[in-house]
Coordinates of C-alpha atoms in Angstrom, one line a residue:
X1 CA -53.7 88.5 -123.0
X2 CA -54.0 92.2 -121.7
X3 CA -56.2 90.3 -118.4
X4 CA -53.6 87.8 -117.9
X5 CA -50.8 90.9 -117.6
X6 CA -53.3 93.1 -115.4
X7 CA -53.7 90.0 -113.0
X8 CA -49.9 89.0 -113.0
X9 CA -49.0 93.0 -112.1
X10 CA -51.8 93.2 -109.4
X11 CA -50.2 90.2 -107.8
X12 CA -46.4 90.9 -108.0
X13 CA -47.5 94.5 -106.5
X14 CA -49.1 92.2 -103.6
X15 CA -46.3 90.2 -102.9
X16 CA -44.5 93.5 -103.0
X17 CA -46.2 95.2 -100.5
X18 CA -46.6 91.6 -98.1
X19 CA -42.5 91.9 -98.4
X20 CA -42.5 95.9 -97.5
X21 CA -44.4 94.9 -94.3
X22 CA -43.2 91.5 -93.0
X23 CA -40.2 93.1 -91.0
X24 CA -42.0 95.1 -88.9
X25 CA -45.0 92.3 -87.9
X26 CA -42.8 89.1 -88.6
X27 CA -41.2 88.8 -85.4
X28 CA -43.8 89.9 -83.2
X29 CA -45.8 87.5 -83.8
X30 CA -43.3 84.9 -84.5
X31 CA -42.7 83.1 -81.8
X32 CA -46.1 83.0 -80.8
X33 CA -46.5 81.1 -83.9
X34 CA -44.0 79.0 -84.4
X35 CA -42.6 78.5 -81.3
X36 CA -41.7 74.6 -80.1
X37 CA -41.6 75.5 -76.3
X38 CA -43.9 77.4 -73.6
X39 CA -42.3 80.6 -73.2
X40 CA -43.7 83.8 -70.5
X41 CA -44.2 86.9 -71.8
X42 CA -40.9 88.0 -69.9
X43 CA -38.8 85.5 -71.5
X44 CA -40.5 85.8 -75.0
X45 CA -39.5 89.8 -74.7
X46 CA -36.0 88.5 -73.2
X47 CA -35.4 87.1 -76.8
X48 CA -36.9 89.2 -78.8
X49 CA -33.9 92.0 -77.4
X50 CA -31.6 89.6 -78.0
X51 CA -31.8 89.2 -81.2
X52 CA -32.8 92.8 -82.0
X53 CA -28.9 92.7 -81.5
X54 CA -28.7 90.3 -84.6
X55 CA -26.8 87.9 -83.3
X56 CA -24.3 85.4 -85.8
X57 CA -25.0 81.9 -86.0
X58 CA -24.1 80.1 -82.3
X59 CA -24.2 82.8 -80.3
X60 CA -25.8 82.3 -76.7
X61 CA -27.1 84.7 -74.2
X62 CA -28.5 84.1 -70.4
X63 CA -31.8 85.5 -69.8
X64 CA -31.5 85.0 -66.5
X65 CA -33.3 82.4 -63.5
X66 CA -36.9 81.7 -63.9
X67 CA -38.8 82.3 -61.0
X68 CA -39.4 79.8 -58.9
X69 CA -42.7 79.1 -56.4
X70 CA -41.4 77.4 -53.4
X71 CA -43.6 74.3 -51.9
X72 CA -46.6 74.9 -50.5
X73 CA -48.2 73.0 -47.6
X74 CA -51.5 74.5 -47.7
X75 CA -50.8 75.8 -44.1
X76 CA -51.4 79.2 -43.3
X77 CA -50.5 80.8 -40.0
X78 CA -53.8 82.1 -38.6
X79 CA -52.2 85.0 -36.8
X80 CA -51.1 85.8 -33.7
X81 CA -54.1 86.9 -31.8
X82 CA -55.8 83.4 -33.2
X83 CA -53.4 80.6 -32.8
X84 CA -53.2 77.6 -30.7
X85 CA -50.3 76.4 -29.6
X86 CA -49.4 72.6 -30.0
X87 CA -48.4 72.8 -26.1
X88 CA -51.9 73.6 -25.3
X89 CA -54.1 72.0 -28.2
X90 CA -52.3 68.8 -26.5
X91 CA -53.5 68.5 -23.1
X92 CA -56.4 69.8 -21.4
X93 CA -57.8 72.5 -19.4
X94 CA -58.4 72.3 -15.3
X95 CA -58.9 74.6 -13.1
X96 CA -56.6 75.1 -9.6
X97 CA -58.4 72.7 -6.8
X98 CA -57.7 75.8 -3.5
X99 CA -55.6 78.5 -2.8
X100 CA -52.5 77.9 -3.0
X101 CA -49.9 80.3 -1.5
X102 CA -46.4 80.2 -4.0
X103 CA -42.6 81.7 -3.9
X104 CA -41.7 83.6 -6.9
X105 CA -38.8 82.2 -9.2
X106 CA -38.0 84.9 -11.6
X107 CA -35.4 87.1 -13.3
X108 CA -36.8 90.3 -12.1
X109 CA -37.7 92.7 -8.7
X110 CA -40.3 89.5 -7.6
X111 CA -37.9 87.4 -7.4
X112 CA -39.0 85.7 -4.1
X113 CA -42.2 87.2 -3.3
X114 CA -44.6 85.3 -1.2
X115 CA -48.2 85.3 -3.4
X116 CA -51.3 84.1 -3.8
X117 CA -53.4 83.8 -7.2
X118 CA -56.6 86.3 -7.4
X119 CA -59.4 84.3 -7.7
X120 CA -57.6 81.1 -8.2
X121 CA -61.1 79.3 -8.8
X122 CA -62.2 80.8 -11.8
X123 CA -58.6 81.1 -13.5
X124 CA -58.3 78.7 -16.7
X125 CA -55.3 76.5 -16.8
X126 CA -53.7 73.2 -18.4
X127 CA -52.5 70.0 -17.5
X128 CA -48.7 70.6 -17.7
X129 CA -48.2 66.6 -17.2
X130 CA -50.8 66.1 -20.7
X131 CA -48.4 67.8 -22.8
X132 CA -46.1 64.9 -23.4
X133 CA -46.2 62.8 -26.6
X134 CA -47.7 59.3 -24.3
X135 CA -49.4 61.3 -21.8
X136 CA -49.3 59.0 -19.0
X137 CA -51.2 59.0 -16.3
X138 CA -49.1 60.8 -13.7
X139 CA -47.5 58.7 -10.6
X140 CA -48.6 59.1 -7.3
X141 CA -44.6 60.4 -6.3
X142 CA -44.8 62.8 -9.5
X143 CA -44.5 66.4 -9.6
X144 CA -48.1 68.1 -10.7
X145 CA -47.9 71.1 -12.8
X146 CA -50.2 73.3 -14.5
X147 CA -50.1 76.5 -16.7
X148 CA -52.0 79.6 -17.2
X149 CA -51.8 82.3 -20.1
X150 CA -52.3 85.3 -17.7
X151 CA -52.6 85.5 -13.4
X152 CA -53.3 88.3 -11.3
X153 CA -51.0 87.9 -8.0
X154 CA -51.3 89.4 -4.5
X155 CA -48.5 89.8 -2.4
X156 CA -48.9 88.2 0.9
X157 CA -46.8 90.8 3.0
X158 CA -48.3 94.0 1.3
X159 CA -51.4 93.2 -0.5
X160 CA -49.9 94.6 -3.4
X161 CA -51.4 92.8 -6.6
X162 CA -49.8 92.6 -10.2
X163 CA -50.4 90.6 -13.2
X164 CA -47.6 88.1 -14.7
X165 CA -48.0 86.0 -18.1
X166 CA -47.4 82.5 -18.5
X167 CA -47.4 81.3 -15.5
X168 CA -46.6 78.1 -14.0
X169 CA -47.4 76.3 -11.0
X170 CA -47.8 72.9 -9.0
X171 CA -50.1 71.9 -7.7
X172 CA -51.4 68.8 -5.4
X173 CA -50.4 65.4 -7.0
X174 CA -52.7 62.6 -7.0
X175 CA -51.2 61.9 -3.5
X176 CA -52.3 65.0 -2.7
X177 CA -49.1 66.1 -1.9
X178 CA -46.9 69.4 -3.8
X179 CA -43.7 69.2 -4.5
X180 CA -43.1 72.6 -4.8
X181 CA -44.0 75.6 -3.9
X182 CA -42.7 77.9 -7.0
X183 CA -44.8 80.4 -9.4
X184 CA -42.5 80.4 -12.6
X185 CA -43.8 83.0 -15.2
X186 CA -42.8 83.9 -18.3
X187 CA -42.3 80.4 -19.6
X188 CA -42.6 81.3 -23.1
X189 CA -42.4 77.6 -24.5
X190 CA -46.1 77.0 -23.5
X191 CA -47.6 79.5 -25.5
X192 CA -45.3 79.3 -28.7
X193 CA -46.2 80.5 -31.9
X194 CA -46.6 77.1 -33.5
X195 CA -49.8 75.2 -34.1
X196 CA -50.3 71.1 -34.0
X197 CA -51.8 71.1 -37.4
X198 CA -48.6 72.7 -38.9
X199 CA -47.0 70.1 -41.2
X200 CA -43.5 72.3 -41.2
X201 CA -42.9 70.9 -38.0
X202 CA -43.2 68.3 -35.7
X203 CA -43.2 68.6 -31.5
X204 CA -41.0 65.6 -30.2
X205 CA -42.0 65.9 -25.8
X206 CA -40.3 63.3 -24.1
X207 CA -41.1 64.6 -20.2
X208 CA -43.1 68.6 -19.9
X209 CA -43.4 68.1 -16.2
X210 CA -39.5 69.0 -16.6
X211 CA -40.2 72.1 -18.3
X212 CA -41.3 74.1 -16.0
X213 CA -37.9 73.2 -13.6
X214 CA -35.5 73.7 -16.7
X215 CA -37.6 75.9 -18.9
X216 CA -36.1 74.1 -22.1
X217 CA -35.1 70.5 -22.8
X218 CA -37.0 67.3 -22.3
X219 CA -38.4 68.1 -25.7
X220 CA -37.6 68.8 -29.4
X221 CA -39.2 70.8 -32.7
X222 CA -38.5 69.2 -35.5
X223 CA -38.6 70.9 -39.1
X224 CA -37.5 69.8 -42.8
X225 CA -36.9 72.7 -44.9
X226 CA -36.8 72.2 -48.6
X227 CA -35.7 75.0 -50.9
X228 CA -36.1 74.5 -54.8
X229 CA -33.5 75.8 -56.8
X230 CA -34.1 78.0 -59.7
X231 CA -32.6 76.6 -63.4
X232 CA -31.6 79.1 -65.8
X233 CA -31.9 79.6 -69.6
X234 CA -29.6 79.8 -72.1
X235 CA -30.4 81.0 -75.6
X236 CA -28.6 80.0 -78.4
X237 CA -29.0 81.3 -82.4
X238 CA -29.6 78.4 -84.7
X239 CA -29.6 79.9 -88.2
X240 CA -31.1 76.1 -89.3
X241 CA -34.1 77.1 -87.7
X242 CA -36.7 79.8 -89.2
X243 CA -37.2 82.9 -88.0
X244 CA -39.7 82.6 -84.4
X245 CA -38.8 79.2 -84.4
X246 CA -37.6 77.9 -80.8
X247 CA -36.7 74.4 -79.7
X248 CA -35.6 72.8 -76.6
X249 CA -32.2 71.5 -76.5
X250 CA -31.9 70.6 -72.6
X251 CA -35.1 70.4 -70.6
X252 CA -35.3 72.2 -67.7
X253 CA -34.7 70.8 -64.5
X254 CA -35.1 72.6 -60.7
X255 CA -32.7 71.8 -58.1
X256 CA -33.3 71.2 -54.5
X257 CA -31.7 72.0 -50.9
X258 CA -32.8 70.2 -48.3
X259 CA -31.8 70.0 -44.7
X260 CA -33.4 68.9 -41.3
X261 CA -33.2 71.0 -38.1
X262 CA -33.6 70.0 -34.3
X263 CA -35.0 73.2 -32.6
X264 CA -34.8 74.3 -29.5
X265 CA -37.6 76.8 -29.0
X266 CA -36.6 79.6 -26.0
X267 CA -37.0 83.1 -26.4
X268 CA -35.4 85.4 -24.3
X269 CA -37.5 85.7 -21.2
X270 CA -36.7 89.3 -20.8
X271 CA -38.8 90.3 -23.7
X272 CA -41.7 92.4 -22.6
X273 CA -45.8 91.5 -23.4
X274 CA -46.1 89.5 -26.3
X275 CA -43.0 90.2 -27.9
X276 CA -42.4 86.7 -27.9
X277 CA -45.3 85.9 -30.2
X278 CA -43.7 87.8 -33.3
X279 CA -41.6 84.6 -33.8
X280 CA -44.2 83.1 -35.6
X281 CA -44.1 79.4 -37.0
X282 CA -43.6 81.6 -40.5
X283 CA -40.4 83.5 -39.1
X284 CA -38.5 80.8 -37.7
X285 CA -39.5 78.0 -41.1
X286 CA -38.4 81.4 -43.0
X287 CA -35.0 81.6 -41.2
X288 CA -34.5 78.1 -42.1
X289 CA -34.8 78.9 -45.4
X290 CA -32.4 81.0 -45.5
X291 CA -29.9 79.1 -43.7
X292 CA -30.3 76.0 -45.9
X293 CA -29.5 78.1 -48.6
X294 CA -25.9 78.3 -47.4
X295 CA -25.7 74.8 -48.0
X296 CA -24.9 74.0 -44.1
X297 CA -23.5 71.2 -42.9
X298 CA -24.5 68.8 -40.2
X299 CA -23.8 69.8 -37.1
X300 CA -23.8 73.2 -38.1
X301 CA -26.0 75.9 -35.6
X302 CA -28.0 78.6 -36.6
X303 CA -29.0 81.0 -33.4
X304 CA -32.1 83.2 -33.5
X305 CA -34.0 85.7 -31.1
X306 CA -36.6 82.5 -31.2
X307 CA -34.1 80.0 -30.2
X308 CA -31.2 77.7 -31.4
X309 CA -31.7 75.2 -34.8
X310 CA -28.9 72.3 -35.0
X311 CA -28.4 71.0 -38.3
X312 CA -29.1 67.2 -38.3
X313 CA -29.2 66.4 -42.4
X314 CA -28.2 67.9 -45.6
X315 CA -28.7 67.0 -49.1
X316 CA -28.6 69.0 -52.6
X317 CA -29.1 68.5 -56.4
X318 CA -27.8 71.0 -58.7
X319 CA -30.5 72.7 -61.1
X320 CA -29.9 71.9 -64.8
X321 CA -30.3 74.6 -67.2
X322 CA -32.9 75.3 -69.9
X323 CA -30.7 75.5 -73.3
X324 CA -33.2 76.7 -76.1
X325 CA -32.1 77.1 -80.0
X326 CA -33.9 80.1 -81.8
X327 CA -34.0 80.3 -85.3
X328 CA -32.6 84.0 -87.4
X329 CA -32.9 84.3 -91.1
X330 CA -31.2 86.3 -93.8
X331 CA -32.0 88.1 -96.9
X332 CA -29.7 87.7 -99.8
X333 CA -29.8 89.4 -103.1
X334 CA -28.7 87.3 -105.7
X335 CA -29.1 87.5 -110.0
X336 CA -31.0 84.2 -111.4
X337 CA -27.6 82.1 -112.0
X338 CA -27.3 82.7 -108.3
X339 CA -24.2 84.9 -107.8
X340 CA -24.2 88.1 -105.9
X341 CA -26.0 91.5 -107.2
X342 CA -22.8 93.8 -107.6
X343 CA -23.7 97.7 -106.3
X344 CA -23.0 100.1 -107.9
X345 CA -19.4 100.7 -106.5
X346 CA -18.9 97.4 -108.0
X347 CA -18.8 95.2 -104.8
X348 CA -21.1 92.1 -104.3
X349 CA -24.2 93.1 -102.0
X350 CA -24.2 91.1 -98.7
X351 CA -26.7 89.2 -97.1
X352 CA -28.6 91.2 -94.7
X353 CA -30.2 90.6 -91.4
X354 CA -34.0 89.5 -90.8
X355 CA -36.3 89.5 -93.4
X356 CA -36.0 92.5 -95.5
X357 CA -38.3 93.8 -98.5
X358 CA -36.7 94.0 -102.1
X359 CA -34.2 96.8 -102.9
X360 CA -33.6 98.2 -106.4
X361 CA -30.2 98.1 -107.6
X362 CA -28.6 100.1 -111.1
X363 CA -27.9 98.1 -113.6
X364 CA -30.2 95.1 -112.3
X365 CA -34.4 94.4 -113.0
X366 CA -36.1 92.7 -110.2
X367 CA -37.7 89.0 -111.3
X368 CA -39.0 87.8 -108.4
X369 CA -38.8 86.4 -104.7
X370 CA -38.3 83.0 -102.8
X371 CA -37.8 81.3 -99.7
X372 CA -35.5 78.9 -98.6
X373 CA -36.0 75.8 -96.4
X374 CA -34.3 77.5 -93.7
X375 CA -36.6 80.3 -93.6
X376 CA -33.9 82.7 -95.7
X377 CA -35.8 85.3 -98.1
X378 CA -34.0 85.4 -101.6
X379 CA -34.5 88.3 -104.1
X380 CA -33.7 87.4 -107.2
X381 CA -32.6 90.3 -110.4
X382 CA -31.5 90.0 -113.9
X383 CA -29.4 92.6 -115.6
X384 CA -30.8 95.6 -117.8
X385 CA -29.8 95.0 -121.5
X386 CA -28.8 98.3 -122.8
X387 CA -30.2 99.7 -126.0
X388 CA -27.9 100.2 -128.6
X389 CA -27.5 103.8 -128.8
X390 CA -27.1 103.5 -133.3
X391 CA -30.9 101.7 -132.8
X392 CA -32.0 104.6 -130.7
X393 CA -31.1 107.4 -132.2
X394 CA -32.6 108.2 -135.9
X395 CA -30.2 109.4 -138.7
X396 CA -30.6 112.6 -140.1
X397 CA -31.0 112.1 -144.1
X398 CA -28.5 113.6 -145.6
X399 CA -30.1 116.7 -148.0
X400 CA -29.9 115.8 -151.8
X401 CA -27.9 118.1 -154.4
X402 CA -30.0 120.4 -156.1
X403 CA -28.9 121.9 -159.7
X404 CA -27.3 125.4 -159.9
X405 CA -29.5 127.1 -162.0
X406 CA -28.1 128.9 -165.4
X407 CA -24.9 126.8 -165.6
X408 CA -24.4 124.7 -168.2
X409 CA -22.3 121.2 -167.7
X410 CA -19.7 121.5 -170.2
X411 CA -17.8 118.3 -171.4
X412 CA -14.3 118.1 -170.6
X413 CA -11.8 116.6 -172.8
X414 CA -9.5 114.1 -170.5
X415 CA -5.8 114.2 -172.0
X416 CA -4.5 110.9 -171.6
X417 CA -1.6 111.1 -168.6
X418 CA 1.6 109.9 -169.8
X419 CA 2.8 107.1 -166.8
X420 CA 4.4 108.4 -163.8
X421 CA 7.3 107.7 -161.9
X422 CA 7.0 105.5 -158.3
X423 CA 7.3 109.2 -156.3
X424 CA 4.0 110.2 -157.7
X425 CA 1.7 107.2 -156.3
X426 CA 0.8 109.2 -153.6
X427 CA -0.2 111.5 -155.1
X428 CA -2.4 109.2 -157.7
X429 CA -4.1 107.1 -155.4
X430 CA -5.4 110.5 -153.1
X431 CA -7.0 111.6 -156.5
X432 CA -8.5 107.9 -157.4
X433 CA -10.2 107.8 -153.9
X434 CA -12.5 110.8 -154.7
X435 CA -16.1 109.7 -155.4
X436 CA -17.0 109.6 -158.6
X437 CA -20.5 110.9 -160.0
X438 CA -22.0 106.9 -160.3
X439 CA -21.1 106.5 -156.5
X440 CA -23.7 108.6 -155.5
X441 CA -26.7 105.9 -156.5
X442 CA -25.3 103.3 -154.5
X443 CA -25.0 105.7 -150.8
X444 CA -28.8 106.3 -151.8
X445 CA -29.6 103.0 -151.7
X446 CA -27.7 101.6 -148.8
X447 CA -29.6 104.8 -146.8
X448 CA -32.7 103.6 -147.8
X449 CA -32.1 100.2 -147.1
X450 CA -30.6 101.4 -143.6
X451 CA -33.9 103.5 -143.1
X452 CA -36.2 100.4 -143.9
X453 CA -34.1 98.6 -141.2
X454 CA -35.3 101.4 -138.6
X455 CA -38.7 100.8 -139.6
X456 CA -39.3 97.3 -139.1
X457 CA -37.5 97.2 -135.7
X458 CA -40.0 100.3 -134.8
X459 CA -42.8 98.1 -135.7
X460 CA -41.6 95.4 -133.8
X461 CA -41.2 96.7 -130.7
X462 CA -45.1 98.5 -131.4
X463 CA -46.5 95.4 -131.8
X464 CA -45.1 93.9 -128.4
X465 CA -46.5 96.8 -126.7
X466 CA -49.7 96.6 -128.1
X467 CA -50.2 92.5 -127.6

């Protein structure tokens, strides 16, 4: 018996000490446990200070957009000292057939110098006529052009030589015969930023033997920009739910923008060295970006440094948000019939937040603890009986009348009393209620019998202890 009540304290003191320590490692680890749906650590933390503000039963909170990865095309811009540009990875290269002698067309002080190209047999150049998307094979009456990264030039009248980039030129046609006699340079378009092999865009180029007359038109970048659009979460308390518990009540869903863009490539040709090369495939699909986040509409232009984009297409679906339930639980204190513990101020003690360990209350014993199906921690208490305080406290025996020594009891003759009038009952009665010399046997014995009374409960309640 004494084993069974050793084992049956060690455990209630177990369970006591689990309880004192569950609120601070419960939630922690919670969610990580119980949880219904993949959360991030951000978003885990998120709800964890949300409902550190112990939140009622419905309430909802934001935690904000999740972060979204745009699409990836496995493309990567190889830099601007290392690129290719579809104009050139189109055609291919020649070299100039003799020494030509060509007028200057340009926006700056040669503007209609007579030159000549330094060592025009060794320069590398490209079959401006290849570029186009069929490539024909150009007609005898056709104008012959071809381009070159970087000449050295020599003025005719002076001798004077200077370098221009970008270059372009005609040359004989298959009739052997020039149309032209110009030198165009800083035609930007050949040499642009944007490789073949990039799937972002796509090089429409109806006619380049135009190019080098106009400097823009005949041809047409194409692009399809597609931004994805970040959903939000919304948290909502579900007091059904356990504590850490999490389940999904709307499933995520991105949104998209999407719009398509004719671009017309054409830097400013007063920019100075490579200037123009900073407009990289990866600035101008970036600026797109942005502008189809405005939700443009067809029609609609963006202008650049790099050029104009017109929008051709547009088409959107809204995001739909995440709505997650979370599960809280209360502690309630409660006596085994199930009402409310009263405190000691005589009000019923509430429910309180979370999980919380056992309190102890006046006036109340705790019996034990259990959980409900909804994750709710109930104490349970029974009231303190109160001792009697006359089975408490031992009587004092009263001390027993000892015999004066050296008198003597003498008899005393009782005159018979003549009947009295009705006045003198009072009287009478006070006189009859005195106790008479029998009465004291019987208070001994109903003291004794009072005293044996003491004693067995005494015993009693020894024996219980002991067993």
């Amino acid at each position: 018996m004494k084993v069974f009540n050793k084992r049956k304290i060690f455990n209630i003191a177990t369970l006591g000490l689990a309880l004192l320590i569950t609120p601070t490692l419960a939630y922690r680890n919670a969610i990580n446990t119980y949880a219904q749906v993949a959360l991030t650590a951000d978003e885990e933390a998120k709800i964890q200070a949300f409902l550190a503000t112990q939140p009622q039963n419905n309430d909802m909170t934001n935690i904000g957009e999740v972060a979204v990865t745009q699409p990836s095309n496995g493309y990567t811009f190889p830099g601007v000292n290392n690129y290719t540009s579809l104009f050139q990875s189109r055609t291919r290269k020649v070299h100039i057939d003799q020494d030509y002698e060509y007028i200057i067309d340009s926006n700056d002080a040669n503007f209609g110098k007579r030159v000549k190209i330094k060592n025009w047999a060794s320069v590398e150049a490209y079959d401006v006529n290849k570029m186009a998307d069929s490539s024909p094979t150009p007609q005898s009456y056709e104008d012959a052009y071809v381009y070159a990264k970087e000449v050295t030039l020599i003025d005719v009248v002076d001798g004077s030589e200077f370098t221009v980039k970008n270059a372009v030129f005609s040359v004989n046609n298959a009739d052997g015969y020039r149309m032209w006699e110009t030198l165009w340079y800083n035609r930007y378009t050949f040499d642009m930023p944007i490789e073949e092999n990039d799937p972002r865009f796509q090089a429409e180029i109806e006619d380049a033997s135009l190019i080098p007359l106009f400097g823009n038109g005949y041809w047409t970048l194409h692009a399809t920009v597609t931004e994805m659009v970040p959903y939000e979460t919304i948290v909502k308390v579900d007091e059904s739910l356990k504590t850490g518990e999490v389940e999904e009540d709307v499933a995520r869903v991105l949104g998209d923008k999407t719009g398509k863009y004719d671009i017309t490539y054409s830097p400013s040709e007063d920019l100075q060295g490579d200037t123009y090369k900073q407009y990289t495939s990866d600035v101008i699909y970036a600026d797109l970006l942005a502008n189809v986040t405005t939700e443009p509409v067809v029609n609609d232009m963006l202008s650049k440094p790099w050029g104009d984009a017109t929008v051709t297409d547009f088409t959107s679906s809204p995001a739909t948000n995440r709505v997650l339930r979370v599960g809280i639980d209360y502690t309630h204190f409660v006596t085994e019939d199930g009402t409310s513990v009263v405190a000691a101020d005589g009000t019923p003690v509430a429910k309180k937040y979370g999980l919380q360990p056992q309190e102890t209350f006046a006036g109340y014993e705790y019996v034990t603890t259990r959980v409900e199906a909804n994750g709710d921690r109930v104490h349970v208490y029974k009231p303190v009986v109160a001792i009697p305080a006359t089975l408490t406290a031992i009587p004092t025996q009263p001390a027993v009348p000892t015999a004066i020594t050296g008198v003597v009891s003498t008899p005393v003759q009782t005159t018979p009393v003549a009947p009295t009038a009705p006045s003198q009952v009072t009287e009478t009665s006070a006189i009859q209620s005195t106790p008479k010399t029998g009465d004291t046997g019987l208070f001994t014995s109903t003291f004794m019998l009072f005293t044996g009374m003491i004693g067995s409960i005494g015993a009693f309640i020894t024996k219980k202890k002991n067993s």
